[in-house]
Tab-separated table of C-alpha atoms and ligand atoms in Angstrom:
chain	number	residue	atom	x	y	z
Y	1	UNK	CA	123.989	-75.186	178.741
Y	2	UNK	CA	126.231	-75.221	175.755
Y	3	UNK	CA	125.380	-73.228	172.935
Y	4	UNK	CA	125.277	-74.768	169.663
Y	5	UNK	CA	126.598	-73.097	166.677
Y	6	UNK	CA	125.329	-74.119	163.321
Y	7	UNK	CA	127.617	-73.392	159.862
Y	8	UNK	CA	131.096	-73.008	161.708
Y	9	UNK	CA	132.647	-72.749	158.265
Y	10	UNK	CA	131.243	-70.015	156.941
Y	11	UNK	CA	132.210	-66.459	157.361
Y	12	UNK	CA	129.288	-65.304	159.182
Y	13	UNK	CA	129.087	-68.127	161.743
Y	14	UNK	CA	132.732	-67.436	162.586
Y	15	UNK	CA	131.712	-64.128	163.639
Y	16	UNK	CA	129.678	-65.340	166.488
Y	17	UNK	CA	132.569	-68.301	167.741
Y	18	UNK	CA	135.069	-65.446	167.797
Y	19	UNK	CA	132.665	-63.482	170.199
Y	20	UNK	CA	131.689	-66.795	172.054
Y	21	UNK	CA	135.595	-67.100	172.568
Y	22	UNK	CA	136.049	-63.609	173.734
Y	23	UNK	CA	133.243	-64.019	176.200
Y	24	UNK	CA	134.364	-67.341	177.254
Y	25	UNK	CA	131.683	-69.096	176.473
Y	26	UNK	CA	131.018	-72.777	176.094
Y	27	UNK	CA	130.183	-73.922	172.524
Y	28	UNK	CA	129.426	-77.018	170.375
Y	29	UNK	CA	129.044	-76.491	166.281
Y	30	UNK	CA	126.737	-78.038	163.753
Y	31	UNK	CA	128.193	-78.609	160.445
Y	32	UNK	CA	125.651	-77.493	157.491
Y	33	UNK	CA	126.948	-77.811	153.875
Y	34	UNK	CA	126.307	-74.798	151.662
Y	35	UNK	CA	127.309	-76.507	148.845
Y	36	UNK	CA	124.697	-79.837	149.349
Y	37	UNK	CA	121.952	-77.104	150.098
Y	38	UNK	CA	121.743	-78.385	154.360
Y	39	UNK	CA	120.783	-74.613	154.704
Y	40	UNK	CA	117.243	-75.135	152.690
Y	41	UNK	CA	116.502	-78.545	154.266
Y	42	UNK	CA	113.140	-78.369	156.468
Y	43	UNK	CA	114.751	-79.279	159.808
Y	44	UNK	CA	116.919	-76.451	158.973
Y	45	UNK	CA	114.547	-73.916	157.888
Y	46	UNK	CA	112.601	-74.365	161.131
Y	47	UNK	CA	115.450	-72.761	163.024
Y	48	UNK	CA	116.513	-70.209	160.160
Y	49	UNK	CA	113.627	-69.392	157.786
Y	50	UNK	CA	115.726	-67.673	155.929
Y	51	UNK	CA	118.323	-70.627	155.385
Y	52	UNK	CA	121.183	-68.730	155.544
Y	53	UNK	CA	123.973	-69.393	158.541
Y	54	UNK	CA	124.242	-68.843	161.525
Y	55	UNK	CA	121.704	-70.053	163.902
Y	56	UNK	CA	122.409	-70.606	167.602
Y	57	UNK	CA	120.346	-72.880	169.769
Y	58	UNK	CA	120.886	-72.164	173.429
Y	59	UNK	CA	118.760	-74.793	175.843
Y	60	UNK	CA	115.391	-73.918	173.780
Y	61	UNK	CA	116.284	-70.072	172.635
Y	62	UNK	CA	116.758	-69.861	169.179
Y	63	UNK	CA	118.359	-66.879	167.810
Y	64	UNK	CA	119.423	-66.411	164.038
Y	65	UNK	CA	121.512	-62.961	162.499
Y	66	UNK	CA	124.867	-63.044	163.051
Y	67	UNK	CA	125.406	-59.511	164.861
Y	68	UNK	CA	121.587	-59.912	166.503
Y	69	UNK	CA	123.565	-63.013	168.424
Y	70	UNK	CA	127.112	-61.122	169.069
Y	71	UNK	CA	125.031	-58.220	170.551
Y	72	UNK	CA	122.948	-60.485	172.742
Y	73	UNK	CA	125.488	-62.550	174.043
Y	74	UNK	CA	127.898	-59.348	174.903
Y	75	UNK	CA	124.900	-58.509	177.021
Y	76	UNK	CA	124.264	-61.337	178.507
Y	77	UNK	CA	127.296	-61.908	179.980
Y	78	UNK	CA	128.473	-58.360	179.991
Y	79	UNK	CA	130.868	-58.881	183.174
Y	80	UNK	CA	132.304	-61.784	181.647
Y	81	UNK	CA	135.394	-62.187	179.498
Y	82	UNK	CA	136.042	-58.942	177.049
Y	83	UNK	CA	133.703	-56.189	177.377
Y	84	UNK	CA	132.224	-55.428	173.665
Y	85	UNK	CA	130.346	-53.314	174.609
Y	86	UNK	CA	131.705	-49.995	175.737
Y	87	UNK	CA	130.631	-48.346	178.989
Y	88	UNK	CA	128.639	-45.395	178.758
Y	89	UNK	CA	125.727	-44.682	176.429
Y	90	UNK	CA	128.180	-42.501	174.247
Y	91	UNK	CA	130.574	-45.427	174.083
Y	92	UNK	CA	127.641	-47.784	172.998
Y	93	UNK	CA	126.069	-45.742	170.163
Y	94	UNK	CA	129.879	-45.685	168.485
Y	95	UNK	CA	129.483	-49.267	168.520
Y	96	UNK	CA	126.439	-49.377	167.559
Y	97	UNK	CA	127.143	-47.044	164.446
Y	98	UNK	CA	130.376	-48.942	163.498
Y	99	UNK	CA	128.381	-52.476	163.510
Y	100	UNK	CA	125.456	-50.656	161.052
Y	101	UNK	CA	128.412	-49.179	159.017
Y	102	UNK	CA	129.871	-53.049	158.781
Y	103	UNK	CA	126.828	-54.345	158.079
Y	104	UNK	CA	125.408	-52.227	155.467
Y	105	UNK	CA	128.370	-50.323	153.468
Y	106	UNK	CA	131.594	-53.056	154.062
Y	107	UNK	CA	129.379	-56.194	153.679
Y	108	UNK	CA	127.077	-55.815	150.621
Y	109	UNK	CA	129.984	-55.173	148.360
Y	110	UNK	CA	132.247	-57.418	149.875
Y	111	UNK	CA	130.104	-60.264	150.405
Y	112	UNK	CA	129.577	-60.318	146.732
Y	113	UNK	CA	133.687	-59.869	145.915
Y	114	UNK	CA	133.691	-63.384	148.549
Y	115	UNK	CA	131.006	-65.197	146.234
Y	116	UNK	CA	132.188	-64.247	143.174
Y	117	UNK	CA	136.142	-65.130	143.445
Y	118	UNK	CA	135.656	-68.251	145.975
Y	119	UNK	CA	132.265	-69.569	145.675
Y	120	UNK	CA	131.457	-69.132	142.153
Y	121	UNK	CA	134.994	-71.431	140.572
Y	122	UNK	CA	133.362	-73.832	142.867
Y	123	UNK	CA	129.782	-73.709	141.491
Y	124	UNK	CA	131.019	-73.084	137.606
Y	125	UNK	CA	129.404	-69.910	137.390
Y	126	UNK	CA	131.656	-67.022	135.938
Y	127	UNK	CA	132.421	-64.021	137.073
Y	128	UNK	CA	130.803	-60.915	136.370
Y	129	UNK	CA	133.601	-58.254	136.033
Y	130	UNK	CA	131.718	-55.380	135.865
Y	131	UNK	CA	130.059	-56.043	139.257
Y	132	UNK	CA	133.536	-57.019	140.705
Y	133	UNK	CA	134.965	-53.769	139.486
Y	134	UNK	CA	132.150	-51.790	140.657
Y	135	UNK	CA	132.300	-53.501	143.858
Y	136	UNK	CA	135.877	-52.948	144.591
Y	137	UNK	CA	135.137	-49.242	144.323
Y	138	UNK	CA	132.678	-49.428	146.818
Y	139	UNK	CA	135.031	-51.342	149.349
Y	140	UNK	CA	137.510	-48.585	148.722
Y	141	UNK	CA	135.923	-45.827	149.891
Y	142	UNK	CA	134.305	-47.254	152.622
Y	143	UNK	CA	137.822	-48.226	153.812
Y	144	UNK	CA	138.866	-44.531	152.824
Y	145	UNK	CA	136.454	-43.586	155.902
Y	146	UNK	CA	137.962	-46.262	157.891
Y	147	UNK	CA	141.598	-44.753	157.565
Y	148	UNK	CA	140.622	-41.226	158.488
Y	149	UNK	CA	138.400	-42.856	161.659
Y	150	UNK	CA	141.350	-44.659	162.708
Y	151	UNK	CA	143.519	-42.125	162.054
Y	152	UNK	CA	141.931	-40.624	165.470
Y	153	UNK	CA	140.978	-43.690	167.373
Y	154	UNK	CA	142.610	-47.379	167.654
Y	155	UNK	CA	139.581	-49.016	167.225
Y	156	UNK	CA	136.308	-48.053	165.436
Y	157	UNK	CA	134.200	-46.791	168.286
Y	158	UNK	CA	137.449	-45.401	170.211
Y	159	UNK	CA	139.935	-46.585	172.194
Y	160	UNK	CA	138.246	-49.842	173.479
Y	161	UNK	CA	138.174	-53.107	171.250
Y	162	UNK	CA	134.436	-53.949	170.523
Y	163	UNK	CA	131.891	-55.700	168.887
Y	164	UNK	CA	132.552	-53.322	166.159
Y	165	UNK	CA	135.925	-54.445	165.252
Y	166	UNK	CA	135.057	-57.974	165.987
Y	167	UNK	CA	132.312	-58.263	163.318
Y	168	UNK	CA	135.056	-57.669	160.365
Y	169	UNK	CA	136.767	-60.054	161.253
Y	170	UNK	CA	135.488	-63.068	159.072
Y	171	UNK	CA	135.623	-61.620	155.772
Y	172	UNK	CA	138.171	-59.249	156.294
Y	173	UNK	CA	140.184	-62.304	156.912
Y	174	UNK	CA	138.979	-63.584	153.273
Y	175	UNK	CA	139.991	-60.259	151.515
Y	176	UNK	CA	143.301	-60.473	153.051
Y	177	UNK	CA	143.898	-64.283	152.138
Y	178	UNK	CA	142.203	-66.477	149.565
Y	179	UNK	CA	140.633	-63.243	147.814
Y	180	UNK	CA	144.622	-62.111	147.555
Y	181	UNK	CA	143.346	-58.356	147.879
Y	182	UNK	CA	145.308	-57.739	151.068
Y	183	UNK	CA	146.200	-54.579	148.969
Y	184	UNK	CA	143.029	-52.883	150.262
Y	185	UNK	CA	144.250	-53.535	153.683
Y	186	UNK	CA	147.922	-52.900	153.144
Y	187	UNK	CA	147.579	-49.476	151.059
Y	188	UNK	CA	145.825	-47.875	154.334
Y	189	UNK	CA	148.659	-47.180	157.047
Y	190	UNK	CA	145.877	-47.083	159.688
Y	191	UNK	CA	143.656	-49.358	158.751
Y	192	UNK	CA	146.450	-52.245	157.906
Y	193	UNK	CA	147.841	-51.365	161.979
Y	194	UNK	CA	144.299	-51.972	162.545
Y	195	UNK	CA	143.749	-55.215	160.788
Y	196	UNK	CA	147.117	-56.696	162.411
Y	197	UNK	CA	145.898	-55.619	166.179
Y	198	UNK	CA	142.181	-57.216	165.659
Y	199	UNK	CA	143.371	-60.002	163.693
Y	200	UNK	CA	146.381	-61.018	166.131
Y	201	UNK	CA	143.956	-61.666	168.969
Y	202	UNK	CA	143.997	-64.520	170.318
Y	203	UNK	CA	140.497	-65.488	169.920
Y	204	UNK	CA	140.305	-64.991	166.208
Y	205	UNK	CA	143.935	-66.899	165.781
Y	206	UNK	CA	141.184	-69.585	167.997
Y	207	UNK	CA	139.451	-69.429	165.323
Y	208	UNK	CA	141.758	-69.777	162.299
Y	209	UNK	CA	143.159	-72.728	164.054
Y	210	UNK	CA	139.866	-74.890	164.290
Y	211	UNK	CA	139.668	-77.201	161.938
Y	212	UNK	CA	135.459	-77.547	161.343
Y	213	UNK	CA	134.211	-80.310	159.831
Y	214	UNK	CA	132.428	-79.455	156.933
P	1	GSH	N1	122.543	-61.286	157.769
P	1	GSH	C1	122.886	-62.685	157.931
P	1	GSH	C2	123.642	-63.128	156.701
P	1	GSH	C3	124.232	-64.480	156.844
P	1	GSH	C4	124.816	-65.017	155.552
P	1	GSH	O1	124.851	-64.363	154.515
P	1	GSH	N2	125.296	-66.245	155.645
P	1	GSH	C5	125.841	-66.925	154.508
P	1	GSH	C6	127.061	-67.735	154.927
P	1	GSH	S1	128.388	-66.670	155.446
P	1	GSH	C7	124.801	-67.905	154.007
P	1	GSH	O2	124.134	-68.552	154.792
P	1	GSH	N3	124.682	-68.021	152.687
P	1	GSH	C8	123.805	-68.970	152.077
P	1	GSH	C9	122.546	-68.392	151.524
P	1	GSH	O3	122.312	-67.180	151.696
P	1	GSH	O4	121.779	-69.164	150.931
P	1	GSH	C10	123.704	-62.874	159.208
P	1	GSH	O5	124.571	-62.029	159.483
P	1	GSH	O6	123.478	-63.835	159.952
């Protein structure tokens, strides 16, 4: 069965085809437009009540949250492709940690940084400076913790590439390109060495590669 993948332009989608790819795993993608409001029509909302991307259909399982899928489909097929994981129960809380860390202190501020600089132009909305400043502040000393971790392990959760480091992938990639703040990245000696080992995989370059149709 080949799992479908709604949203493939969007951040947070990409963060499940980059773990699809790692686990070599077969996969079709649905394009939904943000921007015509697909996300909020019915057929939509009965797979994502939320109407936010992703959603994966796989024969009739339905699963929606981006890291709820990467996590289930790293243990699913847990012998196959890269391990995400980690092996023992030590190994697996790290991970476990790193992915709450991601997606409660590097998200919420960035995700708002993405909106403002490269959704809002496109939606004629302003942006709020204060919040972008106030933001930015936020990112930075979460990444300040991220340079002393990997200033003692080459990965988040230790030596082993994971479903931690995966999930920053998406909008890491946006800070570093259209967002032009690649300066949060480069100004961190460990986390930039980071960045170019997670981001040089060959999965996520997959990824960058794919042209989705909107
Ligand atoms: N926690 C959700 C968040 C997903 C999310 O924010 N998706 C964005 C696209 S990257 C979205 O659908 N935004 C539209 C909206 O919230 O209306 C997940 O990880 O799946």
């Amino acid at each position: 069965m080949v799992v479908k993948v709604y949203g493939p332009n969007y951040a947070s989608p990409k963060r499940v085809i980059v773990c699809l790819i790692e686990k070599g795993i077969e996969f079709e993608t649905v394009p939904v437009d943000l921007f015509k409001g697909e996300n909020k029509s019915p057929e939509y909302l009965e797979l994502q009540p939320f109407g936010e991307l992703p959603v994966i259909q796989d024969g009739d399982y339905i699963l929606f949250e981006s890291r709820a899928i990467i996590r289930y489909y790293a243990e699913k097929y847990k012998s196959q492709g890269t391990d995400l994981l980690g092996k023992t129960i030590e190994e697996k809380g790290l991970v476990d940690q790193w992915l709450e860390v991601e997606a409660h202190k590097y998200q919420p501020p960035l995700y708002d940084m993405v909106v403002q600089i490269l959704f809002f132009p496109k939606m004629g909305i302003p942006k709020d400076e204060n919040k972008m400043k106030e933001n930015e502040e936020k990112l930075s000393k979460v990444l300040d913790v991220y340079e002393e971790r990997l200033s003692k392990s080459k990965y988040l959760a230790g030596d082993f590439f994971s479903l931690a480091d995966l999930s920053y992938l998406p909008f890491t990639q946006y800070l570093v390109g259209p967002m032009e703040k690649g300066y949060m990245i480069r100004n961190r000696k460990h986390v930039s060495a980071w960045w170019d080992d997670i981001s040089s995989r060959p999965s996520w370059q997959k990824v960058l590669s794919f042209n989705f149709n909107p």
